[in-house]
């Protein structure tokens, strides 16, 4: 079942989303070479709890951490641990917060120190594809219109690999609700988008092949060829003319130009 939210519910979800965004901003100021990913996770959890919320991911289906931290060839669901960050790494930080009965969800891939132009382009283009998908998230379009826009940019134009096994999702009282929102698909297919549906759109894009594998921990998803992967996510609300983006990246830029044109010819 797809749940249509009331305006009051949307504002509660927005509060949770903006707490997630503030958490990512806090992480951005903290990230540097020499940190372990477990230290990053602790910072995020402490920040979320200090603002009267709980981490959405912790103990969700047995997941043992507050955040998913995925470095380099890890696509998503990476376990925080003893891995020490170094210059040249990229790190996806996926955060959820549960407050006042509703979840917020967002993710951002950060660069640590200097990264190659090839990987910088992957990050910029993956982020741009998120906004291409959001452009399609309006009343009377379908989920497939979002999916097609993301795939058209990342896979068909830029020749990256778009992950098939993992998708975006509805969100609200539950962390994962219907509909599923793939990052590949056909125009005009899938669930019709109705006003006040709330969904999380999250392109997961590999520099190399689209295929992935799962680590022995049962959670961490990696690229099959060991090439880097990027991941960005916004929670948005469907509206008639333009989606309402409930999360924010305004304060989460690190080692990047703050005024990148997301709809340029990257």
Coordinates of N, CA and C in Angstrom, one line a residue, residues 159-163 205-212 223-228:
X159 N 27.9 6.4 -19.4 CA 28.5 5.0 -19.5 C 28.9 4.4 -18.2
X160 N 28.2 4.8 -17.1 CA 28.5 4.2 -15.8 C 27.6 3.0 -15.6
X161 N 27.8 2.3 -14.5 CA 26.9 1.1 -14.2 C 25.9 1.5 -13.1
X162 N 24.6 1.4 -13.4 CA 23.6 1.7 -12.5 C 23.1 0.4 -11.8
X163 N 23.2 0.4 -10.4 CA 23.0 -0.8 -9.6 C 21.5 -1.2 -9.8
X205 N 25.6 4.5 -8.3 CA 26.1 4.5 -9.6 C 27.6 4.1 -9.5
X206 N 28.0 3.1 -10.3 CA 29.4 2.6 -10.3 C 30.2 3.2 -11.5
X207 N 31.4 3.4 -11.2 CA 32.3 3.9 -12.2 C 32.5 2.8 -13.3
X208 N 32.4 1.5 -12.9 CA 32.6 0.4 -13.9 C 31.3 -0.3 -14.1
X209 N 31.3 -1.6 -13.9 CA 30.1 -2.4 -14.3 C 29.0 -2.2 -13.2
X210 N 27.8 -2.6 -13.6 CA 26.6 -2.4 -12.7 C 26.5 -3.5 -11.7
X211 N 27.2 -4.7 -11.9 CA 27.1 -5.8 -11.0 C 27.7 -5.6 -9.7
X212 N 27.1 -6.2 -8.7 CA 27.6 -6.0 -7.3 C 27.6 -7.4 -6.6
X223 N 31.0 -3.2 -5.6 CA 31.1 -3.4 -7.0 C 31.8 -4.6 -7.3
X224 N 31.4 -5.4 -8.3 CA 32.0 -6.6 -8.7 C 33.4 -6.4 -9.2
X225 N 33.7 -5.3 -9.9 CA 35.0 -5.1 -10.5 C 35.9 -4.3 -9.6
X226 N 35.5 -3.9 -8.4 CA 36.3 -3.2 -7.4 C 36.5 -1.7 -7.8
X227 N 35.7 -1.2 -8.7 CA 35.7 0.2 -9.1 C 34.9 1.0 -8.1
X228 N 35.2 2.3 -7.9 CA 34.4 3.1 -7.0 C 32.9 3.3 -7.3

